[in-house]
Amino acid sequence: MYTVAFPSFCVHGPRHEEDIMDLVRREVEKCDRLGGFFNMMSMAGGTGSGMGTYITQCLRDTYPHSFILNQVTWPYGTGEVIVQNYNSVLTLSHLYQSSDAILVHENDTVHKICAQLMNIKQISFKDVNKVIAHQLGSVLQPAYTEGASEYNRNPLGDLMKSMVCHPEYKLLGLRNIPQMSETSLAYSVFTWPGLLKHLRQMLIANAKMEEGIDWQVRPPAGGLPPAEKGTHNKQLRFNTSLANLLILRGKDVQSADTGGFMDPALYTSWLPPGVASSTWRTPMSFNRYEKSATLVSNSQFLLKPLDGIVGKAWNMFASRAYVHQYTQFGISEEDFLDSFTALEQIIASYTHL
Amino acid sequence: MYACGEAVFSVFCPLGTGSGLGTFVLNVLEDEFPEVYRIVTSVYPSAEDDVITSPYNSVLAMRELTEHADCVLPIENQSLVDIVNKIKHMSHSGKLGAEIKQSSTIISGQGGVKGQEKPFDAMNNIVANMLLNLTSSARFEGSLNMDLNEITMNLVPFPNLHYLVSSLSPLYTLADVNVPSRRLDQMFSDAFSKDHQLIHSDPKHSLYLACALIVRGDVQVSDLRRNIERLKPSLPFVSWNQEGWKTGLCSVPPVGHSHSLLALANNTCVKPTFIELKDRFMKLYKKRAHLHHYLHVDGMEQSCFSEAFSSLSSLIEEYNQLDATKGLLMTDAQRLNIAV
């Protein structure tokens, strides 16, 4: 069923709510233990954003104590859907209320991974989806959490515990290395120190993939007062983190030294790194990679894209373009303003990390 | 007239003869099915129309289209004639390697009901092909489906400004298999050439409000993105919609082609067409010429004419206001301030 984004929030969502929640209830009843809900959806258009947001709200109402993780696909910067910025603003602001965490994949980034790392010439959506699936798999496959000797029974819960300590900060990003074409893989050798060094710099310099990393960016020297730290960060484009989770899979995983991620300089001042940083190590290799390292982080990484989207949506809203398409389905100008306010709040919170 | 996909009506409504019936049907559809989108394909009369009162019919019909259609695709007979001539010229030019596959041209009725070709068949086939491309996503699979109601949603930023310029590419494929098929990128460039438009206008020198690309066949998302990046710099978009592109990918190409593209542009270049209609109307209306034929009919009053004229004038004025922003450096709107 292909519908237009937000009308599906107001019209199709309610229309199909009963059927959908019925299906969900049947699945939930089959479980011995409900780990939570993992919803995958787009943010920009199609059925995803409106329906996905509505269903997430229904899930929250029906299962108030369950974990809800939303995986959200961030649209290409240059238009897939013209009203994508409006839809993104409306989606994110609503999801923030009902979801526990929002795991973001940016189409532009995944596209670059396909082009530059995987060497794919004519990139199709199948290629893009494969990369996303690989990254999600590296997180959601069974793993040993910190100090455990058996696979985790509550992956979503463990993820939330590590990553989302404050309801104002729910945006999670994913980086997974190595990522390369099959042919290159055959000739490559990886070491944990190498992988972790790259991953750490990718975090600090806010590099979305393992190419074009800016090695000039350094964490601020300890002892800088918070106000100065902000300016310092801006100047050096340093990415402050709230929480980081390393998920390591493969050979000799116990020997990997993750000390670099415990550096207090990486984190905001109000969380000790002992709490903010955690590591899961699993000896099983993942998806043909002898060693694979994933970093899930709650940091300032999405600040610039988010600010960009809100800025463009606001400019469009200033001329009231397309607004009649929404008001005819019951989304008023006040609703827009509420959503804008919510997002400016999120932007401000992350800026002042 | 037929219903396609989930919920859209596609209506043919000429602006000359038949405009009364066409717009009447439009009104009925709106009354009976207010929630269903109405996309109208409309033939606009040329200056040499042999029906003297066609300017009256056009302006009366325009009001109906502005108020009761969700989206209008204007077509000009002259453009169709030009395309037909261009194809026929290519067929007969005899240039080496330039022989075209007859069944692949957009004027051929290939794939349709067979029968003797009638006089306007070639021109009508162009419009038919345009509609087939428009509805392709509703009929076939694709990696990026685009429903007809998404066209309205994405291409109509303000309720009255719903007139879309359509252009088709390619017009034909070459028959000689030894000649390498025209590069995919050429198809995109052609769609933005005036020769491929179904209405005479100059979008590149006016202002784009939004643009949709409906692609069929063996085309991937990376090809789409590359071409948008390539073409963007030469296409002026309104300041608040610099990335105003809507894209659709359908995997099944039209008969005889490996790929095809339908571009729908919401552009202020339709303004001159409307101004011409307005001027031709005024020429007659000033003298109240031929008005009595209309006023004899029950329900028709002089106010119908003056209101239709105002509707068209307002529409032109809306386009004027947007045109006035062209080339101006627009500052970003002041963002909301949040207390930290």
XYZ file of C-alpha atoms in Angstrom:
693
model
C 0.000 0.000 0.000
C 1.607 3.185 -1.102
C 0.291 6.302 0.479
C 1.503 9.782 0.916
C 3.458 10.444 4.074
C 1.623 12.402 6.663
C -1.910 11.844 5.507
C -1.151 8.258 6.389
C -0.575 9.430 9.963
C -4.024 10.973 10.185
C -6.061 8.778 7.894
C -4.522 5.401 7.128
C -2.951 4.867 10.521
C -6.236 5.025 12.420
C -8.016 3.079 9.690
C -5.682 0.119 9.986
C -4.807 0.450 13.642
C -7.010 -2.384 14.810
C -5.690 -4.882 12.274
C -2.091 -3.962 12.857
C -2.295 -4.020 16.653
C -4.102 -7.320 16.413
C -1.210 -8.810 14.434
C 1.260 -7.384 16.918
C -0.638 -8.766 19.896
C -0.631 -12.245 18.392
C 3.124 -12.140 17.923
C 3.686 -10.750 21.396
C 1.587 -13.504 22.954
C 3.749 -16.126 21.240
C 6.880 -14.797 22.983
C 8.102 -16.276 26.222
C 9.524 -12.923 26.975
C 9.027 -9.691 25.073
C 12.351 -8.027 24.310
C 10.764 -4.995 22.799
C 9.903 -3.568 19.398
C 12.248 -2.702 16.588
C 10.522 -0.566 13.972
C 12.118 0.201 10.651
C 10.818 3.151 8.674
C 11.689 6.029 6.418
C 11.521 9.585 7.620
C 10.849 11.398 4.417
C 7.872 9.969 2.644
C 5.956 7.015 1.430
C 4.076 4.870 3.867
C 6.922 4.886 6.330
C 7.022 8.182 8.065
C 3.344 8.793 8.775
C 2.275 5.214 9.403
C 5.476 4.335 11.233
C 5.055 7.237 13.612
C 1.409 6.423 14.243
C 2.085 2.747 14.884
C 4.952 3.594 17.248
C 2.545 5.753 19.198
C 0.016 2.889 19.336
C 2.704 0.498 20.510
C 3.740 2.896 23.247
C 0.123 3.271 24.392
C -0.530 -0.474 24.369
C 2.832 -1.596 25.795
C 3.945 1.266 28.031
C 6.809 -0.670 29.651
C 8.355 -2.243 26.554
C 11.450 -1.018 24.806
C 10.859 0.587 21.443
C 13.765 1.177 19.105
C 13.065 2.937 15.806
C 15.458 2.526 12.926
C 14.957 5.534 10.699
C 16.277 6.129 7.199
C 17.370 9.693 6.665
C 16.616 10.804 3.081
C 19.182 11.834 0.486
C 20.070 15.521 0.860
C 18.951 16.257 -2.674
C 15.298 15.427 -2.873
C 13.689 12.078 -2.948
C 10.444 13.575 -1.839
C 9.901 17.295 -2.056
C 8.196 17.604 1.284
C 10.806 15.390 2.923
C 11.951 18.125 5.279
C 8.423 18.715 6.587
C 7.879 14.978 6.975
C 11.214 14.593 8.742
C 10.390 17.376 11.203
C 6.940 15.956 11.939
C 8.230 12.365 12.200
C 11.177 13.073 14.482
C 9.238 15.295 16.859
C 6.495 12.697 17.264
C 8.859 9.738 17.524
C 10.796 11.486 20.260
C 7.685 11.262 22.419
C 6.903 7.578 21.941
C 10.178 5.879 21.072
C 13.025 5.069 23.460
C 15.758 5.546 20.893
C 16.067 6.477 17.239
C 18.802 4.747 15.257
C 19.586 6.745 12.156
C 20.885 5.661 8.758
C 21.637 8.402 6.262
C 21.059 7.480 2.617
C 23.853 9.800 1.507
C 26.351 8.036 3.779
C 25.292 4.527 2.818
C 25.394 5.556 -0.835
C 28.998 6.761 -0.406
C 29.922 3.509 1.321
C 28.592 1.623 -1.694
C 30.446 3.857 -4.119
C 33.776 4.372 -2.390
C 34.250 1.380 -0.127
C 32.318 -1.365 -1.901
C 33.257 -0.106 -5.367
C 29.792 -0.580 -6.792
C 29.368 1.266 -10.075
C 25.625 1.363 -10.620
C 24.218 1.567 -7.129
C 20.729 0.221 -6.654
C 18.504 0.278 -3.597
C 19.320 -3.392 -3.152
C 22.973 -2.455 -2.585
C 22.024 0.296 -0.152
C 19.736 -2.027 1.783
C 22.428 -4.689 1.956
C 24.800 -2.308 3.682
C 22.144 -1.217 6.169
C 21.246 -4.845 6.874
C 24.898 -5.663 7.484
C 25.260 -2.790 9.929
C 22.079 -3.685 11.800
C 23.064 -7.326 11.885
C 26.363 -6.439 13.518
C 24.386 -4.868 16.380
C 21.427 -7.193 16.717
C 23.115 -10.567 16.266
C 23.537 -12.350 19.584
C 26.434 -10.936 21.588
C 28.111 -11.205 24.950
C 27.505 -8.035 26.897
C 30.133 -6.647 29.264
C 31.618 -9.422 31.371
C 28.938 -11.957 30.390
C 29.669 -15.547 29.494
C 26.469 -16.234 27.617
C 24.592 -14.483 24.850
C 22.472 -11.557 25.948
C 18.791 -12.303 26.528
C 17.686 -8.726 26.341
C 19.507 -7.049 23.457
C 17.203 -4.045 23.146
C 17.231 -3.456 26.875
C 21.008 -3.719 27.054
C 21.351 -1.348 24.134
C 19.052 1.223 25.765
C 20.820 0.896 29.100
C 24.162 1.658 27.528
C 23.052 4.340 25.141
C 20.069 6.307 26.347
C 20.521 7.695 29.821
C 18.467 10.832 29.364
C 15.149 11.284 27.507
C 16.370 14.436 25.800
C 19.104 12.518 23.972
C 17.727 9.707 21.847
C 19.544 9.947 18.532
C 21.901 7.035 17.858
C 24.364 6.576 15.036
C 26.091 3.502 13.730
C 29.560 3.019 12.304
C 30.811 -0.379 11.252
C 34.224 -1.303 9.919
C 35.633 -2.864 7.908
C 33.299 -2.561 4.970
C 34.607 -3.481 1.540
C 33.961 -5.445 -1.627
C 34.415 -9.229 -1.642
C 37.423 -9.002 -3.929
C 39.228 -6.536 -1.656
C 38.332 -8.581 1.410
C 40.316 -11.562 0.130
C 43.519 -9.518 0.219
C 43.010 -7.647 3.454
C 44.290 -8.334 6.933
C 42.910 -6.630 10.000
C 44.192 -6.013 13.465
C 42.170 -4.864 16.456
C 44.477 -1.929 17.226
C 44.126 -0.726 13.619
C 40.369 -1.087 13.554
C 39.861 0.560 16.926
C 42.188 3.430 16.100
C 40.200 4.183 12.943
C 36.873 3.848 14.693
C 37.941 6.214 17.463
C 39.057 8.851 15.000
C 35.859 8.387 13.009
C 33.959 9.147 16.208
C 36.059 12.160 17.167
C 36.113 13.712 13.710
C 32.533 12.704 12.930
C 33.539 10.702 9.881
C 30.645 8.632 8.618
C 32.821 6.036 6.911
C 36.337 4.700 6.790
C 37.584 7.027 4.093
C 38.434 10.695 4.188
C 38.853 10.664 7.969
C 40.208 13.962 9.243
C 43.135 13.013 11.461
C 43.737 16.666 12.449
C 40.743 16.729 14.771
C 41.704 16.053 18.371
C 39.719 15.957 21.594
C 40.104 19.110 23.674
C 42.839 19.077 26.320
C 41.462 18.272 29.760
C 40.708 21.180 32.089
C 39.023 23.527 29.653
C 35.987 25.183 31.287
C 32.680 24.092 29.655
C 32.011 27.426 27.904
C 35.361 27.431 26.188
C 35.026 23.772 25.389
C 32.028 24.585 23.200
C 33.931 27.073 21.070
C 36.918 24.784 20.973
C 34.785 21.950 19.706
C 33.181 24.104 17.056
C 36.538 25.264 15.793
C 37.942 21.796 15.496
C 34.684 20.097 14.494
C 35.134 17.758 17.427
C 32.248 15.427 18.100
C 31.345 15.188 21.794
C 29.716 11.942 22.916
C 27.146 11.141 25.514
C 27.544 7.367 25.293
C 29.392 4.841 23.182
C 28.937 1.125 22.729
C 31.574 -0.952 20.985
C 30.472 -4.290 19.577
C 33.439 -6.413 18.565
C 33.074 -9.705 16.760
C 35.685 -12.162 15.562
C 39.086 -13.649 16.183
C 41.073 -12.753 19.333
C 38.353 -10.402 20.398
C 39.339 -10.577 24.072
C 42.729 -9.091 23.287
C 41.285 -5.917 21.776
C 42.259 -2.864 23.801
C 39.372 -0.391 23.936
C 41.070 2.034 26.345
C 40.965 4.797 23.753
C 37.203 5.002 24.166
C 37.447 5.529 27.914
C 39.171 8.909 27.496
C 37.076 11.466 29.457
C 37.895 14.099 26.839
C 35.562 12.285 24.433
C 32.559 12.722 26.635
C 30.337 15.376 28.053
C 31.329 16.493 31.529
C 28.286 15.216 33.384
C 28.806 11.501 32.674
C 31.827 9.542 33.840
C 33.395 7.502 31.023
C 33.015 4.355 33.062
C 29.271 4.724 32.637
C 29.292 6.301 29.214
C 31.383 3.688 27.473
C 30.820 -0.069 27.197
C 32.050 -2.963 25.065
C 30.480 -6.225 23.963
C 32.906 -8.896 22.728
C 31.820 -11.978 20.787
C 34.288 -14.518 19.397
C 32.059 -15.544 16.466
C 33.024 -13.785 13.248
C 30.325 -11.814 11.452
C 29.351 -12.002 7.795
C 32.672 -13.142 6.287
C 34.727 -10.512 8.146
C 37.342 -12.154 10.312
C 37.209 -9.127 12.596
C 34.371 -6.640 12.695
C 33.961 -3.578 14.911
C 30.759 -1.611 15.315
C 30.349 1.611 17.222
C 26.886 2.688 18.321
C 27.117 6.231 19.566
C 24.917 8.861 21.093
C 26.793 11.990 20.143
C 26.678 15.240 18.210
C 27.115 13.378 14.942
C 23.630 14.204 13.638
C 23.691 17.855 14.672
C 24.655 19.286 11.287
C 22.247 17.191 9.164
C 19.439 17.809 11.659
C 20.053 21.524 11.681
C 20.103 21.445 7.875
C 16.744 19.708 7.657
C 15.095 21.992 10.204
C 16.528 25.058 8.445
C 15.175 24.013 5.052
C 11.806 23.009 6.474
C 11.565 26.331 8.295
C 12.354 28.296 5.124
C 9.658 26.433 3.279
C 7.232 26.926 6.160
C 7.938 30.656 6.097
C 6.320 30.772 2.659
C 3.632 28.300 3.756
C 4.363 26.198 0.680
C 2.664 22.762 0.746
C 1.086 23.456 4.113
C -2.421 23.170 2.622
C -1.599 19.534 1.773
C -1.232 18.841 5.485
C -4.007 21.013 6.884
C -6.558 19.230 4.726
C -5.672 16.053 6.632
C -5.870 17.597 10.060
C -2.287 18.685 10.695
C -2.528 22.367 11.555
C 0.021 25.162 11.462
C 0.161 24.949 15.266
C 1.149 21.286 14.974
C 3.964 22.333 12.671
C 5.107 24.986 15.133
C 5.053 22.469 17.991
C 7.219 20.107 15.973
C 9.662 22.843 15.040
C 9.932 23.886 18.677
C 10.579 20.299 19.768
C 13.370 19.896 17.238
C 15.011 23.228 18.043
C 15.040 22.010 21.641
C 16.775 18.779 20.623
C 19.287 20.709 18.532
C 20.012 23.045 21.453
C 20.470 20.107 23.846
C 22.936 18.345 21.591
C 24.790 21.566 20.790
C 25.474 22.162 24.460
C 26.777 18.674 25.193
C -11.917 9.098 -17.827
C -10.815 6.293 -15.598
C -9.839 5.682 -12.026
C -6.258 4.581 -11.464
C -4.316 3.180 -8.574
C -5.705 3.731 -5.167
C -7.824 6.789 -5.599
C -7.337 9.253 -8.432
C -9.514 10.345 -11.321
C -7.872 11.158 -14.614
C -10.035 13.422 -16.720
C -9.690 14.664 -20.304
C -10.923 18.177 -20.647
C -10.249 20.307 -23.690
C -10.438 24.048 -23.298
C -12.319 24.607 -26.480
C -15.069 22.344 -27.783
C -16.075 19.930 -25.096
C -14.854 22.169 -22.296
C -18.334 22.610 -20.964
C -18.951 18.905 -20.644
C -15.450 18.253 -19.382
C -15.653 20.796 -16.607
C -19.169 19.683 -15.741
C -17.887 16.165 -15.216
C -15.088 17.586 -13.082
C -17.610 19.288 -10.832
C -19.679 16.121 -10.521
C -16.617 14.124 -9.527
C -15.731 16.656 -6.878
C -19.250 16.554 -5.440
C -19.567 12.787 -5.490
C -16.008 11.887 -4.506
C -14.518 14.894 -2.734
C -11.561 12.968 -1.342
C -10.393 11.507 -4.641
C -7.694 13.470 -6.455
C -8.621 14.807 -9.909
C -5.798 15.012 -12.437
C -6.880 16.708 -15.665
C -5.242 16.500 -19.064
C -6.280 19.572 -20.960
C -5.760 20.649 -24.551
C -5.165 24.374 -24.791
C -6.261 26.109 -27.996
C -3.770 27.701 -30.339
C -4.055 31.300 -31.494
C -5.423 30.216 -34.871
C -8.390 28.386 -33.374
C -11.246 28.423 -35.885
C -13.900 28.631 -33.203
C -14.469 32.346 -32.641
C -15.764 32.027 -29.117
C -12.966 29.720 -27.995
C -11.430 32.459 -25.791
C -14.664 32.590 -23.770
C -14.769 28.813 -23.458
C -11.131 28.721 -22.424
C -11.416 31.261 -19.648
C -14.671 29.816 -18.335
C -13.073 26.385 -18.306
C -9.865 27.699 -16.710
C -11.822 28.854 -13.697
C -13.251 25.376 -13.266
C -9.816 23.828 -13.626
C -8.262 26.211 -11.124
C -11.001 25.657 -8.574
C -11.954 22.016 -9.024
C -8.969 20.131 -10.383
C -6.119 19.076 -8.114
C -3.644 18.973 -10.955
C -3.741 19.999 -14.640
C -1.457 18.864 -17.462
C -1.876 21.413 -20.265
C -1.184 20.218 -23.798
C -0.866 22.333 -26.921
C -1.760 20.909 -30.314
C 1.084 22.833 -31.931
C 3.621 21.093 -29.687
C 2.184 17.724 -30.605
C 2.373 18.637 -34.291
C 5.998 19.685 -33.888
C 6.899 16.399 -32.218
C 5.146 14.422 -34.941
C 7.026 16.343 -37.600
C 10.336 15.892 -35.825
C 9.856 12.126 -35.706
C 8.720 11.926 -39.310
C 11.737 13.978 -40.351
C 14.041 11.570 -38.523
C 12.331 8.615 -40.206
C 12.842 10.022 -43.657
C 16.192 11.704 -43.287
C 17.988 8.570 -44.453
C 21.055 9.436 -42.402
C 23.339 6.485 -41.860
C 22.606 4.841 -38.554
C 19.726 7.212 -37.976
C 16.982 4.874 -39.015
C 14.465 4.627 -36.262
C 12.381 1.732 -35.067
C 8.886 2.694 -36.216
C 7.156 0.806 -33.458
C 9.187 2.612 -30.811
C 8.172 6.161 -31.565
C 5.786 7.848 -29.200
C 3.480 8.553 -32.098
C 3.002 4.906 -32.930
C 0.075 2.995 -31.555
C 2.250 -0.019 -30.804
C 0.795 -2.053 -27.993
C -2.633 -0.513 -28.463
C -5.749 -1.686 -30.198
C -5.006 -2.336 -33.859
C -6.990 -0.632 -36.573
C -6.640 1.793 -39.428
C -4.663 4.854 -38.465
C -6.887 7.901 -38.260
C -5.851 11.559 -38.801
C -5.112 12.628 -35.238
C -3.800 9.268 -34.118
C -0.153 10.295 -34.118
C -0.812 13.317 -31.913
C -3.176 11.447 -29.622
C -0.647 8.681 -29.191
C 1.788 11.159 -27.700
C -0.719 12.091 -25.022
C -1.590 8.430 -24.500
C 2.088 7.612 -24.005
C 2.421 10.449 -21.550
C -0.462 9.029 -19.505
C 0.972 5.540 -19.667
C 4.213 6.829 -18.202
C 2.314 8.756 -15.563
C 0.484 5.652 -14.387
C 3.350 3.186 -14.835
C 4.119 3.033 -11.121
C 0.529 2.124 -10.373
C 0.655 -0.735 -12.877
C 4.161 -2.166 -12.562
C 6.807 -2.913 -9.981
C 9.685 -0.619 -9.306
C 12.293 0.246 -6.700
C 10.792 3.666 -6.068
C 7.062 3.634 -6.660
C 5.259 6.893 -7.208
C 1.517 7.022 -6.929
C -0.521 9.641 -8.759
C -1.603 11.244 -5.504
C 2.066 11.704 -4.638
C 2.366 13.867 -7.731
C -0.220 16.251 -6.380
C 1.278 16.170 -2.904
C 4.796 16.970 -4.056
C 4.251 19.190 -7.076
C 1.530 21.542 -5.824
C 2.884 23.940 -3.185
C -0.130 26.248 -3.329
C -3.634 25.046 -4.148
C -4.207 27.073 -7.330
C -0.745 26.691 -8.794
C -1.284 23.175 -10.082
C -0.479 23.485 -13.793
C 2.331 21.123 -14.785
C 4.461 21.231 -17.930
C 5.064 17.700 -19.216
C 7.881 16.481 -21.427
C 8.716 13.031 -22.737
C 11.950 11.362 -23.642
C 13.025 9.534 -25.767
C 10.774 10.236 -28.729
C 12.049 7.149 -30.566
C 14.806 4.525 -30.500
C 17.262 3.882 -33.271
C 16.722 0.698 -35.269
C 20.372 0.000 -36.007
C 21.700 -2.274 -33.281
C 25.271 -1.430 -34.248
C 24.794 2.147 -33.194
C 25.357 2.342 -29.424
C 22.120 3.224 -27.691
C 21.851 6.855 -26.725
C 23.482 7.404 -23.417
C 21.120 7.355 -20.504
C 22.180 10.869 -19.571
C 21.066 12.115 -22.997
C 17.538 11.005 -22.144
C 17.562 13.256 -19.087
C 18.988 16.225 -21.020
C 16.384 15.774 -23.755
C 13.525 15.839 -21.273
C 14.593 19.386 -20.419
C 14.750 20.490 -24.017
C 11.874 22.536 -25.430
C 11.474 20.086 -28.334
C 10.195 17.439 -25.971
C 7.582 19.487 -24.164
C 3.868 19.019 -24.760
C 3.278 22.747 -24.352
C 5.242 25.681 -25.763
C 6.958 27.435 -22.893
C 10.377 28.305 -21.566
C 10.890 26.697 -18.169
C 14.641 27.283 -18.073
C 14.123 31.035 -18.115
C 11.267 31.047 -15.641
C 11.064 29.693 -12.126
C 10.687 26.059 -11.097
C 8.456 25.510 -8.095
C 8.934 21.743 -8.206
C 9.846 19.010 -10.670
C 9.022 15.297 -10.898
C 10.976 12.698 -12.855
C 9.128 9.477 -13.624
C 11.666 7.025 -14.945
C 10.923 3.636 -16.446
C 13.215 0.763 -17.347
C 16.764 -0.196 -16.528
C 17.750 2.847 -14.505
C 19.192 2.851 -11.002
C 18.983 5.374 -8.215
C 22.616 6.401 -8.805
C 21.850 7.296 -12.458
C 18.946 9.398 -11.256
C 21.022 11.217 -8.656
C 23.910 11.835 -11.042
C 21.622 13.434 -13.610
C 19.798 15.608 -11.110
C 23.167 16.938 -9.903
C 24.196 17.553 -13.493
C 21.049 19.394 -14.545
C 20.343 21.334 -11.344
C 22.731 24.253 -11.959
C 20.991 25.261 -15.175
C 17.460 25.097 -13.744
C 16.296 28.017 -11.575
C 14.310 26.828 -8.563
C 12.387 29.002 -6.134
C 14.421 29.864 -3.032
C 12.439 27.722 -0.567
C 12.520 24.646 -2.772
C 16.068 24.444 -4.073
C 15.915 20.660 -3.886
C 12.386 20.412 -5.192
C 12.749 17.099 -7.021
C 10.351 14.181 -6.766
C 11.516 10.928 -8.316
C 9.930 7.639 -9.278
C 11.538 4.483 -10.631
C 9.465 1.848 -12.412
C 11.306 -1.232 -13.622
C 9.161 -1.931 -16.697
C 9.974 0.270 -19.712
C 7.441 1.167 -22.431
C 7.122 -1.124 -25.462
C 10.123 -0.787 -27.756
C 12.371 1.073 -25.325
C 14.931 0.124 -22.702
C 14.097 3.170 -20.637
C 11.983 6.311 -20.717
C 11.427 9.499 -18.774
C 8.425 11.708 -18.141
C 9.254 15.052 -16.547
C 6.491 17.083 -14.890
C 7.452 20.613 -13.998
C 5.513 23.092 -11.916
C 7.026 26.192 -13.446
C 5.964 29.820 -13.814
C 6.546 29.489 -17.573
C 2.843 28.668 -17.981
C 2.075 32.300 -17.187
C 2.450 33.612 -20.777
C -0.062 30.993 -21.978
C -2.564 32.231 -19.410
C -1.871 35.875 -20.212
C -2.588 35.138 -23.884
C -5.868 33.470 -22.945
C -6.758 36.494 -20.852
C -5.912 38.924 -23.656
C -7.906 37.021 -26.273
C -10.829 36.892 -23.847
C -10.676 40.644 -23.243
C -10.652 41.400 -26.976
C -14.099 39.798 -27.285
C -15.467 40.669 -23.849
C -14.650 44.389 -24.149
C -17.177 44.554 -26.949
C -19.448 41.971 -25.321
C -19.166 40.186 -28.684
C -21.087 36.901 -29.025
C -22.024 37.053 -25.356
C -25.743 36.755 -26.085
C -25.248 33.164 -27.303
C -24.160 32.230 -23.795
C -26.586 34.371 -21.830
C -29.535 32.681 -23.539
C -28.620 29.493 -21.705
C -30.248 28.896 -18.327
C -27.848 29.430 -15.461
C -25.361 31.485 -17.441
C -25.046 35.090 -16.377
C -22.635 37.885 -17.065
C -21.177 37.368 -13.597
C -19.907 33.949 -14.739
C -17.700 35.802 -17.179
C -16.457 38.471 -14.814
C -15.748 35.899 -12.103
C -13.926 33.615 -14.503
C -11.872 36.587 -15.635
C -10.977 37.513 -12.024
C -10.014 33.926 -11.291
C -7.605 33.924 -14.207
C -6.229 37.347 -13.262
C -5.600 36.204 -9.673
C -3.878 33.099 -10.921
C -1.585 35.168 -13.130
C -0.901 37.479 -10.195
C 0.122 34.501 -7.984
C 2.636 33.476 -10.629
C 3.832 37.089 -10.868
C 4.581 37.231 -7.161
C 6.714 34.120 -7.373
C 8.488 35.363 -10.487
C 9.360 38.551 -8.624
C 11.503 36.472 -6.259
C 13.576 35.048 -9.088
C 17.222 35.941 -8.886
C 16.780 37.751 -5.586
C 19.101 36.692 -2.823
C 16.673 35.397 -0.215
C 17.890 35.409 3.383
C 17.004 32.417 5.514
C 13.955 32.895 7.709
C 14.829 33.625 11.331
C 14.792 30.413 13.348
C 12.975 29.888 16.632
C 15.000 30.786 19.693
C 15.087 28.234 22.471
C 15.981 29.139 26.043
C 18.712 26.782 27.188
